[in-house]
Structure formats: C-alpha cells, structure tokens
C-alpha cells in the first residue's frame, strides 16, 4: 500500500518524509489556507522537500472544465511529472478529466462519498479516487465499506484507477482500508506516528537496552567491532 501525507505543513512534511517510507503528499484548499503562506512558494517548498520522484496532489479551485485544465497545466509545469491535480467529483470535473488525460496530467478525483462517484470518475480517466472515510463514518455511513466497494468495482471492471483512501482519524480505519485492498491512503503525520506506536515495542526496547548496558556498559555495537 502507498502511504501519503495529507498536509501542507512544511514541518510535518519534512518530518514525515525523513522518517517514513512515504510515496507522496496530498493537499487540499483547506490544508493550504491553514498555513497562511504564499501558495506558489508553499507548493514549491513541498516539492523541494519530497523531491521529484514522489507524488504531489494539489487541488484545482477553478469551476469550469477549461479553467480546471488551465490550472492543472500551470501546476504541472511547476511541479513536474509526479503531479496529480485533485478535482472534486462533479460534471465540470468529469468533463475536464479526458482533456487532462490527453495532456498526460495525473488526475485524482476527490470528495468521493459513493462507489458510483468513484466508478464514473475512473471511467472519465481519473488515476486515483479519494473516498473520505472518516467523514463517511461521521454520518454513520461505513467509510471502509465504501472503500471496499470501490476496490471491488475497479477489480470487476478492470479499471486502471487506484483508491487513495482519505480522511482518517484513527489507525483502525487505516488498518481496515488496507485489509480491503485500498491501493493507497493519505494520512496525517500524527496518524503515521500512531500507526507504528505500541507500548509492548517500547517495553521490548527498554529490555534490550537494559540487558545490553548490564553486559557492555555504554559501548555500542560499532564500538565493539
Ligand atoms: C483528501 O483528499 C482530503 O483532503 C482529506 O483527507 C480530508 O480529510 P478530513 O476529513 O480530515 O478533512
């Protein structure tokens, strides 16, 4: 499964990129606005941190298909081949998708809440669809089941489109979308940290350190070789 960081915060992105095997970064207009920075400088800085080899998903804000395409082209020129334009599912977005496909620009259909939205976006040419798991759970729908249905539909119809599960609030949601075959998930750095944290791991490491120190004091493995 691919892991992406869902953030526009440079500190978080730098941290996540340094310590975790991430495949890219996703942003959205809300995440970007929170940073109160010059937009162009911010996305350039994100690209600078993760390098050209990792995916960077940035949302278009235009409403008409032709304007979405124009924005995507500008972003692509700036952010390179591994840029994906996020487009909320809707008629103008669906119209823009084949045009973007033609130009070889990566597409992520976002704000997905139903399997049919995902299926139609995939048919229109989206490379990724982003279902919002926690927002579905919050309205007592089943976010994981929506992801599972989309994965199944893409499989049945052999569509060349991946699920980029989004909107997570806990590790259980992340684990369950992984189990149903989500190809990727975009999460906060805090959730990445929570996903690897375990008190038994801490206690195991404490035991190793105690036993080692009893035998070799403060010498490290390298010191003894
Ligand atoms: C992803 O495309 C969305 O921007 C994001 O994951 C939404 O998450 P939220 O529900 O925590 O705002």
GROMACS .gro file of C-alpha atoms and ligand atoms in nm:
model
  237
    1UNK     CA    1   0.000   0.000   0.000
    2UNK     CA    2   0.116   0.353  -0.073
    3UNK     CA    3   0.123   0.598   0.219
    4UNK     CA    4   0.092   0.970   0.155
    5UNK     CA    5   0.099   1.261   0.396
    6UNK     CA    6  -0.219   1.467   0.396
    7UNK     CA    7  -0.081   1.808   0.490
    8UNK     CA    8   0.053   2.137   0.362
    9UNK     CA    9   0.258   2.197   0.676
   10UNK     CA   10   0.625   2.205   0.581
   11UNK     CA   11   0.750   2.091   0.922
   12UNK     CA   12   0.516   1.791   0.921
   13UNK     CA   13   0.605   1.703   0.562
   14UNK     CA   14   0.980   1.732   0.632
   15UNK     CA   15   0.941   1.509   0.938
   16UNK     CA   16   0.723   1.251   0.764
   17UNK     CA   17   0.949   1.241   0.462
   18UNK     CA   18   1.260   1.193   0.676
   19UNK     CA   19   1.135   0.904   0.887
   20UNK     CA   20   0.859   0.724   0.698
   21UNK     CA   21   0.851   0.540   0.363
   22UNK     CA   22   0.603   0.782   0.212
   23UNK     CA   23   0.504   0.787  -0.153
   24UNK     CA   24   0.393   1.147  -0.168
   25UNK     CA   25   0.187   1.432  -0.028
   26UNK     CA   26  -0.174   1.535  -0.076
   27UNK     CA   27  -0.306   1.882  -0.002
   28UNK     CA   28  -0.642   2.047  -0.032
   29UNK     CA   29  -0.754   2.411  -0.023
   30UNK     CA   30  -0.836   2.391   0.350
   31UNK     CA   31  -0.495   2.246   0.439
   32UNK     CA   32  -0.318   2.506   0.222
   33UNK     CA   33  -0.515   2.801   0.366
   34UNK     CA   34  -0.430   2.693   0.721
   35UNK     CA   35  -0.061   2.760   0.650
   36UNK     CA   36  -0.119   3.128   0.560
   37UNK     CA   37   0.171   3.126   0.313
   38UNK     CA   38   0.222   3.232  -0.047
   39UNK     CA   39   0.061   2.945  -0.240
   40UNK     CA   40   0.324   2.912  -0.514
   41UNK     CA   41   0.610   2.924  -0.263
   42UNK     CA   42   0.436   2.668  -0.045
   43UNK     CA   43   0.384   2.407  -0.316
   44UNK     CA   44   0.739   2.465  -0.446
   45UNK     CA   45   0.868   2.407  -0.094
   46UNK     CA   46   0.669   2.084  -0.062
   47UNK     CA   47   0.813   1.965  -0.394
   48UNK     CA   48   1.160   2.063  -0.272
   49UNK     CA   49   1.121   1.855   0.044
   50UNK     CA   50   0.986   1.536  -0.113
   51UNK     CA   51   1.189   1.561  -0.436
   52UNK     CA   52   1.073   1.499  -0.791
   53UNK     CA   53   1.022   1.125  -0.754
   54UNK     CA   54   0.725   1.133  -0.517
   55UNK     CA   55   0.364   1.217  -0.591
   56UNK     CA   56   0.228   1.561  -0.510
   57UNK     CA   57  -0.151   1.603  -0.528
   58UNK     CA   58  -0.277   1.963  -0.537
   59UNK     CA   59  -0.638   2.066  -0.584
   60UNK     CA   60  -0.761   2.291  -0.864
   61UNK     CA   61  -1.003   2.558  -0.746
   62UNK     CA   62  -1.148   2.658  -1.086
   63UNK     CA   63  -1.509   2.558  -1.150
   64UNK     CA   64  -1.526   2.530  -1.531
   65UNK     CA   65  -1.362   2.238  -1.711
   66UNK     CA   66  -1.143   2.455  -1.934
   67UNK     CA   67  -1.023   2.658  -1.634
   68UNK     CA   68  -0.951   2.340  -1.435
   69UNK     CA   69  -0.739   2.220  -1.727
   70UNK     CA   70  -0.556   2.554  -1.743
   71UNK     CA   71  -0.481   2.544  -1.369
   72UNK     CA   72  -0.365   2.185  -1.391
   73UNK     CA   73  -0.128   2.271  -1.675
   74UNK     CA   74   0.028   2.554  -1.474
   75UNK     CA   75   0.065   2.329  -1.172
   76UNK     CA   76   0.212   2.052  -1.383
   77UNK     CA   77   0.472   2.288  -1.537
   78UNK     CA   78   0.570   2.388  -1.187
   79UNK     CA   79   0.554   2.054  -1.005
   80UNK     CA   80   0.664   1.806  -1.271
   81UNK     CA   81   0.562   1.463  -1.385
   82UNK     CA   82   0.462   1.330  -1.045
   83UNK     CA   83   0.197   1.598  -1.001
   84UNK     CA   84  -0.170   1.496  -0.973
   85UNK     CA   85  -0.447   1.751  -0.999
   86UNK     CA   86  -0.720   1.693  -0.744
   87UNK     CA   87  -1.065   1.761  -0.883
   88UNK     CA   88  -1.382   1.729  -0.673
   89UNK     CA   89  -1.628   1.493  -0.843
   90UNK     CA   90  -1.884   1.689  -1.049
   91UNK     CA   91  -1.988   1.749  -1.408
   92UNK     CA   92  -1.723   2.010  -1.495
   93UNK     CA   93  -1.458   1.792  -1.333
   94UNK     CA   94  -1.569   1.489  -1.532
   95UNK     CA   95  -1.554   1.698  -1.849
   96UNK     CA   96  -1.201   1.811  -1.761
   97UNK     CA   97  -1.069   1.459  -1.694
   98UNK     CA   98  -1.041   1.328  -2.053
   99UNK     CA   99  -0.881   1.659  -2.157
  100UNK     CA  100  -0.625   1.624  -1.881
  101UNK     CA  101  -0.570   1.259  -1.968
  102UNK     CA  102  -0.494   1.363  -2.325
  103UNK     CA  103  -0.228   1.601  -2.194
  104UNK     CA  104  -0.075   1.330  -1.975
  105UNK     CA  105  -0.159   1.510  -1.649
  106UNK     CA  106  -0.228   1.290  -1.345
  107UNK     CA  107  -0.580   1.313  -1.203
  108UNK     CA  108  -0.721   1.247  -0.857
  109UNK     CA  109  -1.097   1.264  -0.825
  110UNK     CA  110  -1.162   1.387  -0.474
  111UNK     CA  111  -1.452   1.440  -0.231
  112UNK     CA  112  -1.574   1.090  -0.316
  113UNK     CA  113  -1.852   0.958  -0.092
  114UNK     CA  114  -2.012   0.683  -0.302
  115UNK     CA  115  -1.889   0.392  -0.515
  116UNK     CA  116  -2.077   0.522  -0.821
  117UNK     CA  117  -1.896   0.856  -0.799
  118UNK     CA  118  -1.570   0.662  -0.798
  119UNK     CA  119  -1.669   0.435  -1.086
  120UNK     CA  120  -1.775   0.725  -1.307
  121UNK     CA  121  -1.458   0.923  -1.223
  122UNK     CA  122  -1.246   0.621  -1.312
  123UNK     CA  123  -1.428   0.586  -1.644
  124UNK     CA  124  -1.363   0.955  -1.714
  125UNK     CA  125  -0.990   0.894  -1.673
  126UNK     CA  126  -0.903   0.952  -1.306
  127UNK     CA  127  -0.582   0.783  -1.194
  128UNK     CA  128  -0.691   0.794  -0.828
  129UNK     CA  129  -1.018   0.839  -0.647
  130UNK     CA  130  -1.020   0.971  -0.292
  131UNK     CA  131  -1.308   0.845  -0.075
  132UNK     CA  132  -1.340   1.027   0.260
  133UNK     CA  133  -1.351   0.750   0.518
  134UNK     CA  134  -1.388   0.943   0.843
  135UNK     CA  135  -1.637   1.191   0.702
  136UNK     CA  136  -1.850   0.891   0.597
  137UNK     CA  137  -1.815   0.734   0.942
  138UNK     CA  138  -1.920   1.066   1.095
  139UNK     CA  139  -2.257   1.047   0.922
  140UNK     CA  140  -2.298   0.685   1.035
  141UNK     CA  141  -2.225   0.556   0.687
  142UNK     CA  142  -1.950   0.295   0.660
  143UNK     CA  143  -1.635   0.452   0.517
  144UNK     CA  144  -1.442   0.126   0.498
  145UNK     CA  145  -1.729  -0.047   0.317
  146UNK     CA  146  -1.738   0.233   0.058
  147UNK     CA  147  -1.364   0.181   0.001
  148UNK     CA  148  -1.417  -0.196  -0.024
  149UNK     CA  149  -1.696  -0.150  -0.280
  150UNK     CA  150  -1.480   0.080  -0.492
  151UNK     CA  151  -1.186  -0.163  -0.482
  152UNK     CA  152  -1.423  -0.441  -0.591
  153UNK     CA  153  -1.575  -0.237  -0.874
  154UNK     CA  154  -1.233  -0.142  -1.011
  155UNK     CA  155  -1.141  -0.507  -0.999
  156UNK     CA  156  -1.462  -0.630  -1.168
  157UNK     CA  157  -1.432  -0.379  -1.450
  158UNK     CA  158  -1.052  -0.395  -1.466
  159UNK     CA  159  -1.022  -0.019  -1.439
  160UNK     CA  160  -0.680   0.137  -1.434
  161UNK     CA  161  -0.761   0.357  -1.135
  162UNK     CA  162  -0.644   0.333  -0.776
  163UNK     CA  163  -0.816   0.407  -0.449
  164UNK     CA  164  -0.647   0.682  -0.249
  165UNK     CA  165  -0.837   0.648   0.076
  166UNK     CA  166  -0.853   0.980   0.262
  167UNK     CA  167  -0.995   1.145   0.572
  168UNK     CA  168  -0.877   0.932   0.863
  169UNK     CA  169  -0.899   0.991   1.232
  170UNK     CA  170  -0.762   0.666   1.371
  171UNK     CA  171  -0.538   0.369   1.298
  172UNK     CA  172  -0.829   0.124   1.298
  173UNK     CA  173  -0.976   0.298   0.991
  174UNK     CA  174  -0.636   0.290   0.823
  175UNK     CA  175  -0.589  -0.078   0.902
  176UNK     CA  176  -0.933  -0.170   0.775
  177UNK     CA  177  -0.893   0.009   0.442
  178UNK     CA  178  -0.559  -0.169   0.397
  179UNK     CA  179  -0.733  -0.503   0.458
  180UNK     CA  180  -0.998  -0.436   0.194
  181UNK     CA  181  -0.729  -0.359  -0.063
  182UNK     CA  182  -0.710   0.020  -0.081
  183UNK     CA  183  -0.410   0.089  -0.304
  184UNK     CA  184  -0.307   0.394  -0.105
  185UNK     CA  185  -0.402   0.607   0.192
  186UNK     CA  186  -0.331   0.968   0.275
  187UNK     CA  187  -0.296   1.045   0.645
  188UNK     CA  188  -0.156   1.299   0.889
  189UNK     CA  189   0.192   1.263   1.032
  190UNK     CA  190   0.030   1.212   1.374
  191UNK     CA  191  -0.153   0.910   1.236
  192UNK     CA  192   0.168   0.773   1.083
  193UNK     CA  193   0.326   0.801   1.428
  194UNK     CA  194   0.026   0.634   1.591
  195UNK     CA  195   0.038   0.352   1.335
  196UNK     CA  196   0.383   0.240   1.450
  197UNK     CA  197   0.346   0.314   1.821
  198UNK     CA  198   0.299   0.025   2.066
  199UNK     CA  199   0.374   0.011   2.441
  200UNK     CA  200   0.494  -0.351   2.405
  201UNK     CA  201   0.751  -0.232   2.149
  202UNK     CA  202   0.870   0.036   2.392
  203UNK     CA  203   0.896  -0.218   2.670
  204UNK     CA  204   1.083  -0.468   2.446
  205UNK     CA  205   1.336  -0.200   2.351
  206UNK     CA  206   1.378  -0.097   2.715
  207UNK     CA  207   1.456  -0.460   2.800
  208UNK     CA  208   1.715  -0.486   2.519
  209UNK     CA  209   1.881  -0.164   2.636
  210UNK     CA  210   1.888  -0.276   2.999
  211UNK     CA  211   2.041  -0.615   2.919
  212UNK     CA  212   2.297  -0.467   2.680
  213UNK     CA  213   2.404  -0.199   2.929
  214UNK     CA  214   2.444  -0.463   3.202
  215UNK     CA  215   2.690  -0.653   2.982
  216UNK     CA  216   2.866  -0.379   2.781
  217UNK     CA  217   2.801  -0.051   2.962
  218UNK     CA  218   2.768   0.243   2.724
  219UNK     CA  219   2.956   0.075   2.437
  220UNK     CA  220   2.763   0.046   2.109
  221UNK     CA  221   2.774  -0.243   1.860
  222UNK     CA  222   3.000  -0.031   1.638
  223UNK     CA  223   3.237   0.031   1.932
  224UNK     CA  224   3.281  -0.343   1.975
  225UNK     CA  225   3.352  -0.431   1.612
  226LIG     C1  226  -0.811   1.422   0.092
  226LIG     O1  227  -0.820   1.430  -0.029
  226LIG     C2  228  -0.881   1.514   0.180
  226LIG     O2  229  -0.820   1.637   0.153
  226LIG     C3  230  -0.867   1.488   0.326
  226LIG     O3  231  -0.815   1.361   0.353
  226LIG     C4  232  -0.991   1.517   0.404
  226LIG     O4  233  -0.967   1.487   0.537
  226LIG     P1  234  -1.054   1.545   0.656
  226LIG     O5  235  -1.186   1.479   0.653
  226LIG     O6  236  -0.976   1.508   0.779
  226LIG     O7  237  -1.059   1.693   0.636
   0.00000   0.00000   0.00000
